[in-house]
């Protein structure tokens, strides 16, 4: 029985790591697809947040970030249902808006004209005052006319203790220092709005601004972590390619002998590709075992281990992507072996 080599062990381990990343990414995608904005402070899974110290709020370029986006500014957070969660809001174009249980939502004209109006969660009616038959929400000395209530009928969500103030009216007398949330509803629109915002910020303010990680209520891989994982996966693939070159060197004599006895290039290539597919399958098995065992470690509470759950579709994606990756990578040793002069190898 032929012994397994060091290079083969390395390849199996690296394919196992790739399979784990694929499993996490697949489950993160499935989680984001069923993400309910009403239980995530009405943010989509593509929202990005920044800590910005701008200055005069009326000069902040919230209205110049593109065609479809929402900008939220955190004024006062609440950690329970007994207090109001207050934010300033500006929306433009085609973005998600909450269900209105009474009244109506902001209009584009109210945003542009800076009308002092507000939309409240159903629980925030406790702090509403009435004047001349109209409802108002007073904040920082300004009476915001309540034009509507948002949320879901017969269901308490994150929106129920939220107060949304017209950002244009709020920044008319406030400084733009704090957390800004940019949400376009999808990755392309959000990234476009973020890019425009950063381009519009003065150099000194942009240099001091920092993107912050938003702790999502639905557990998923954050934007920053996904980018880091992209680099890690790329680095692993590069390392697999390097090990593959080493592995090809070890195989060249065996390939040369097969060529001498009449084996075709196609059969040899198929054998090598099959070996890499087998390494990938072995890596998937190791990855599944590792994901299972991690549930019994201190990492069990992490988002990554939480996302290493098994379903028919997630395991299938894990298998298909890992094997496909191995087939693509196997092209390198195949090409390297076929380019060598087999007669010189035999000598």
Coordinates of C-alpha atoms in Angstrom, one line a residue:
X1 CA 0.0 0.0 0.0
X2 CA 1.4 3.3 -1.1
X3 CA 2.1 5.7 1.8
X4 CA 0.5 9.1 1.9
X5 CA 3.0 11.8 1.4
X6 CA 3.6 15.1 3.3
X7 CA 2.4 17.0 0.3
X8 CA -0.8 15.0 0.1
X9 CA -1.5 15.6 3.8
X10 CA -1.0 19.4 3.3
X11 CA -3.3 19.4 0.4
X12 CA -6.1 17.6 2.3
X13 CA -5.7 20.0 5.3
X14 CA -5.9 23.1 3.0
X15 CA -8.9 21.8 1.2
X16 CA -10.5 21.1 4.6
X17 CA -9.9 24.8 5.5
X18 CA -11.4 25.9 2.2
X19 CA -14.4 23.7 2.8
X20 CA -15.0 25.2 6.2
X21 CA -15.0 28.7 4.7
X22 CA -17.4 27.7 2.0
X23 CA -19.7 26.2 4.6
X24 CA -19.7 29.4 6.6
X25 CA -20.2 31.6 3.6
X26 CA -23.1 29.5 2.3
X27 CA -24.8 29.5 5.7
X28 CA -24.2 33.3 6.1
X29 CA -25.8 33.9 2.7
X30 CA -28.8 31.7 3.6
X31 CA -29.1 33.6 7.0
X32 CA -29.0 37.0 5.3
X33 CA -31.7 35.9 2.8
X34 CA -34.1 35.2 5.6
X35 CA -33.0 38.3 7.6
X36 CA -35.9 40.3 8.9
X37 CA -35.1 44.0 9.0
X38 CA -37.8 44.5 11.7
X39 CA -35.7 42.6 14.1
X40 CA -32.4 44.2 13.1
X41 CA -33.2 47.8 13.8
X42 CA -34.5 48.0 10.2
X43 CA -31.1 47.6 8.6
X44 CA -30.5 45.3 5.7
X45 CA -27.6 42.8 5.7
X46 CA -25.6 45.3 3.6
X47 CA -25.6 48.3 5.9
X48 CA -22.3 49.9 6.8
X49 CA -21.6 52.2 9.7
X50 CA -19.1 54.9 10.3
X51 CA -17.9 57.1 13.2
X52 CA -17.7 60.6 11.8
X53 CA -16.9 63.9 13.4
X54 CA -18.1 66.3 10.8
X55 CA -19.2 69.5 12.4
X56 CA -22.2 71.6 11.4
X57 CA -24.9 69.2 10.6
X58 CA -26.6 71.3 7.9
X59 CA -23.4 71.0 5.8
X60 CA -23.3 67.2 6.0
X61 CA -23.7 65.8 2.4
X62 CA -26.4 63.3 3.3
X63 CA -28.4 64.3 0.2
X64 CA -25.6 63.8 -2.3
X65 CA -24.8 60.1 -2.1
X66 CA -26.6 58.8 -5.2
X67 CA -30.1 57.7 -6.2
X68 CA -31.1 54.9 -3.9
X69 CA -30.0 54.9 -0.3
X70 CA -30.9 55.6 3.3
X71 CA -28.8 57.5 5.9
X72 CA -29.4 57.0 9.6
X73 CA -27.8 59.0 12.3
X74 CA -27.8 57.6 15.8
X75 CA -29.0 60.2 18.3
X76 CA -30.0 58.2 21.4
X77 CA -29.8 54.4 21.7
X78 CA -32.1 52.3 23.9
X79 CA -31.4 48.9 25.3
X80 CA -34.9 48.0 26.4
X81 CA -38.5 48.6 25.3
X82 CA -39.1 51.2 28.1
X83 CA -37.0 53.9 26.4
X84 CA -37.1 55.6 23.0
X85 CA -34.5 54.8 20.4
X86 CA -34.0 58.1 18.5
X87 CA -32.4 58.5 15.1
X88 CA -32.3 61.0 12.4
X89 CA -33.3 59.7 8.9
X90 CA -32.8 60.7 5.3
X91 CA -34.0 58.5 2.5
X92 CA -33.7 58.9 -1.3
X93 CA -35.0 56.8 -4.2
X94 CA -36.0 53.2 -4.0
X95 CA -35.2 51.9 -0.5
X96 CA -37.1 49.8 2.0
X97 CA -39.5 51.7 4.2
X98 CA -41.3 50.3 7.3
X99 CA -44.9 49.4 7.4
X100 CA -47.1 52.2 8.6
X101 CA -49.8 51.2 11.0
X102 CA -51.3 54.7 11.3
X103 CA -50.8 57.9 9.3
X104 CA -48.1 58.0 6.6
X105 CA -44.3 57.9 6.0
X106 CA -42.0 60.8 5.2
X107 CA -42.3 62.3 1.7
X108 CA -39.4 63.4 -0.5
X109 CA -40.7 66.9 -0.3
X110 CA -40.5 66.8 3.5
X111 CA -36.9 65.6 3.4
X112 CA -35.9 68.2 0.9
X113 CA -37.7 71.1 2.7
X114 CA -36.5 70.1 6.1
X115 CA -40.0 69.9 7.6
X116 CA -39.9 69.1 11.4
X117 CA -41.8 65.8 11.2
X118 CA -41.3 62.4 12.8
X119 CA -42.5 58.8 12.4
X120 CA -42.8 56.9 15.6
X121 CA -42.9 53.3 16.7
X122 CA -46.1 52.3 18.3
X123 CA -44.7 52.3 21.9
X124 CA -43.4 55.8 21.5
X125 CA -46.9 57.3 21.7
X126 CA -46.3 57.4 25.5
X127 CA -44.1 60.5 25.0
X128 CA -46.3 62.3 22.5
X129 CA -47.8 65.6 23.4
X130 CA -50.9 67.1 21.8
X131 CA -51.3 70.7 20.6
X132 CA -54.3 72.0 18.8
X133 CA -55.5 68.6 17.9
X134 CA -52.0 67.5 16.5
X135 CA -49.5 65.1 17.9
X136 CA -45.9 66.2 18.5
X137 CA -42.7 64.6 19.7
X138 CA -40.4 67.1 21.5
X139 CA -36.7 66.5 21.2
X140 CA -33.9 69.0 22.1
X141 CA -36.4 71.8 22.3
X142 CA -37.9 71.1 18.8
X143 CA -41.5 69.9 18.4
X144 CA -41.6 67.4 15.6
X145 CA -45.1 66.8 14.2
X146 CA -46.0 63.1 14.3
X147 CA -47.1 62.1 10.8
X148 CA -47.3 58.4 11.3
X149 CA -46.7 55.3 13.4
X150 CA -44.6 52.4 12.1
X151 CA -44.3 48.7 12.9
X152 CA -46.3 45.5 12.5
X153 CA -49.9 44.9 13.5
X154 CA -50.1 42.7 16.6
X155 CA -46.3 42.1 16.7
X156 CA -43.7 43.9 18.7
X157 CA -40.5 44.5 16.7
X158 CA -37.4 46.7 17.0
X159 CA -39.3 49.5 15.4
X160 CA -41.9 49.8 18.2
X161 CA -39.7 51.9 20.5
X162 CA -38.0 53.9 17.7
X163 CA -38.4 57.5 16.8
X164 CA -37.4 58.6 13.3
X165 CA -36.8 62.3 12.9
X166 CA -36.4 64.1 9.6
X167 CA -32.6 64.4 9.3
X168 CA -32.7 67.7 7.4
X169 CA -34.8 69.3 10.2
X170 CA -32.6 67.7 13.0
X171 CA -29.3 68.9 11.5
X172 CA -30.6 72.4 11.1
X173 CA -29.6 73.0 14.7
X174 CA -27.3 70.1 15.5
X175 CA -23.7 68.9 15.0
X176 CA -22.9 65.8 12.9
X177 CA -20.8 64.0 15.4
X178 CA -21.4 60.3 15.9
X179 CA -22.5 57.1 14.2
X180 CA -23.8 57.2 10.6
X181 CA -25.4 54.2 9.0
X182 CA -25.5 53.9 5.2
X183 CA -27.9 51.3 3.7
X184 CA -28.7 50.9 0.0
X185 CA -30.6 47.7 0.4
X186 CA -28.0 45.7 -1.6
X187 CA -24.2 45.6 -1.7
X188 CA -23.8 47.6 -4.9
X189 CA -26.0 50.6 -3.9
X190 CA -24.6 50.6 -0.4
X191 CA -21.0 50.6 -1.5
X192 CA -21.7 53.3 -4.1
X193 CA -23.3 55.5 -1.4
X194 CA -20.4 54.9 1.0
X195 CA -17.8 55.7 -1.7
X196 CA -19.5 59.0 -2.5
X197 CA -19.8 59.9 1.1
X198 CA -16.1 59.3 1.7
X199 CA -15.2 61.3 -1.4
X200 CA -17.3 64.2 -0.2
X201 CA -15.8 64.4 3.2
X202 CA -12.9 66.9 3.7
X203 CA -9.5 65.2 3.8
X204 CA -9.0 65.8 7.6
X205 CA -12.4 64.5 8.5
X206 CA -12.1 61.5 6.2
X207 CA -8.8 60.7 7.7
X208 CA -10.3 60.7 11.2
X209 CA -13.4 58.8 10.3
X210 CA -13.5 55.1 10.9
X211 CA -15.8 52.3 9.8
X212 CA -17.3 50.4 12.7
X213 CA -18.7 46.9 13.0
X214 CA -22.4 46.8 13.6
X215 CA -23.5 44.0 16.0
X216 CA -26.3 42.4 14.0
X217 CA -29.2 40.7 15.8
X218 CA -29.2 38.0 13.1
X219 CA -25.8 36.4 13.3
X220 CA -23.9 36.6 10.1
X221 CA -20.3 37.2 9.0
X222 CA -19.7 41.0 9.1
X223 CA -18.6 43.0 6.0
X224 CA -15.0 43.4 7.4
X225 CA -14.7 39.7 8.3
X226 CA -15.8 38.7 4.9
X227 CA -13.1 40.8 3.3
X228 CA -10.5 39.3 5.6
X229 CA -11.7 35.8 4.8
X230 CA -11.5 36.6 1.1
X231 CA -7.8 37.3 1.6
X232 CA -7.3 34.1 3.7
X233 CA -9.0 32.0 1.1
X234 CA -6.8 33.6 -1.7
X235 CA -3.7 32.9 0.4
X236 CA -4.7 29.3 0.9
X237 CA -5.3 28.8 -2.8
X238 CA -1.8 30.3 -3.5
X239 CA -0.3 27.9 -1.0
X240 CA -2.1 24.9 -2.6
X241 CA -0.7 26.0 -5.9
X242 CA 2.8 26.1 -4.4
X243 CA 2.4 22.7 -2.8
X244 CA 1.0 21.4 -6.1
X245 CA 4.3 22.4 -7.8
X246 CA 6.2 20.4 -5.2
X247 CA 3.8 17.5 -5.6
X248 CA 4.2 17.6 -9.4
X249 CA 8.0 17.3 -9.0
X250 CA 7.5 14.2 -7.0
X251 CA 5.2 12.7 -9.6
X252 CA 7.2 13.4 -12.7
X253 CA 9.2 10.1 -12.8
X254 CA 6.0 8.1 -12.4
X255 CA 4.3 10.1 -15.2
X256 CA 7.3 9.7 -17.4
X257 CA 7.2 5.9 -17.0
X258 CA 3.5 5.8 -17.9
X259 CA 4.2 7.9 -21.0
X260 CA 6.9 5.5 -22.0
X261 CA 4.6 2.5 -21.8
X262 CA 2.0 4.2 -23.9
X263 CA -0.4 6.0 -21.5
X264 CA -2.1 9.0 -23.2
X265 CA -1.9 12.6 -21.9
X266 CA -5.7 12.5 -21.4
X267 CA -5.6 9.4 -19.1
X268 CA -2.7 10.9 -17.1
X269 CA -4.4 14.2 -16.8
X270 CA -7.6 12.5 -15.7
X271 CA -5.7 10.5 -13.1
X272 CA -4.1 13.7 -11.6
X273 CA -7.4 15.6 -11.7
X274 CA -9.1 12.6 -10.0
X275 CA -6.4 12.6 -7.3
X276 CA -7.0 16.3 -6.6
X277 CA -10.7 15.7 -6.5
X278 CA -10.1 12.9 -4.0
X279 CA -7.9 15.3 -1.9
X280 CA -10.8 17.7 -1.9
X281 CA -13.4 15.0 -0.9
X282 CA -11.1 14.0 1.9
X283 CA -10.8 17.7 2.9
X284 CA -14.6 18.0 3.0
X285 CA -14.8 15.0 5.3
X286 CA -12.1 16.5 7.6
X287 CA -13.9 19.8 7.4
X288 CA -17.2 18.3 8.5
X289 CA -15.6 16.4 11.4
X290 CA -13.8 19.6 12.4
X291 CA -17.0 21.7 12.3
X292 CA -18.7 19.1 14.4
X293 CA -15.9 18.9 17.0
X294 CA -15.7 22.7 17.3
X295 CA -19.2 22.6 18.9
X296 CA -17.6 21.1 22.0
X297 CA -14.9 23.8 22.4
X298 CA -14.8 27.4 23.8
X299 CA -15.5 28.7 20.2
X300 CA -19.1 27.3 20.2
X301 CA -20.5 30.8 20.9
X302 CA -18.7 32.4 18.0
X303 CA -20.6 33.4 14.9
X304 CA -18.2 31.3 12.8
X305 CA -19.0 28.1 14.6
X306 CA -22.6 29.0 14.7
X307 CA -22.5 29.2 10.9
X308 CA -20.9 25.8 10.5
X309 CA -24.2 24.1 10.6
X310 CA -25.2 21.3 8.2
X311 CA -28.0 21.1 5.8
X312 CA -28.4 19.3 2.5
X313 CA -27.8 22.4 0.5
X314 CA -25.0 23.9 2.6
X315 CA -23.0 20.6 2.6
X316 CA -23.7 20.2 -1.2
X317 CA -22.4 23.6 -1.9
X318 CA -19.4 22.9 0.4
X319 CA -18.7 19.7 -1.6
X320 CA -19.2 21.1 -5.1
X321 CA -17.2 24.3 -4.5
X322 CA -14.3 22.5 -2.9
X323 CA -14.1 19.9 -5.6
X324 CA -14.4 22.5 -8.3
X325 CA -11.6 24.4 -6.7
X326 CA -9.4 21.3 -6.7
X327 CA -10.1 20.6 -10.3
X328 CA -9.1 24.1 -11.3
X329 CA -6.0 24.0 -9.2
X330 CA -5.0 20.6 -10.6
X331 CA -4.5 22.2 -14.0
X332 CA -1.2 23.6 -12.7
X333 CA 0.6 20.3 -12.0
X334 CA -0.9 18.8 -15.2
X335 CA 0.6 21.6 -17.3
X336 CA 3.9 21.5 -15.5
X337 CA 4.3 17.7 -15.9
X338 CA 3.4 17.8 -19.6
X339 CA 5.8 20.5 -20.4
X340 CA 8.8 18.5 -19.2
X341 CA 10.9 16.3 -21.4
X342 CA 10.0 12.9 -20.3
X343 CA 13.2 11.3 -21.7
X344 CA 15.3 13.6 -19.5
X345 CA 13.3 12.5 -16.5
X346 CA 13.8 8.8 -17.2
X347 CA 17.6 9.4 -17.5

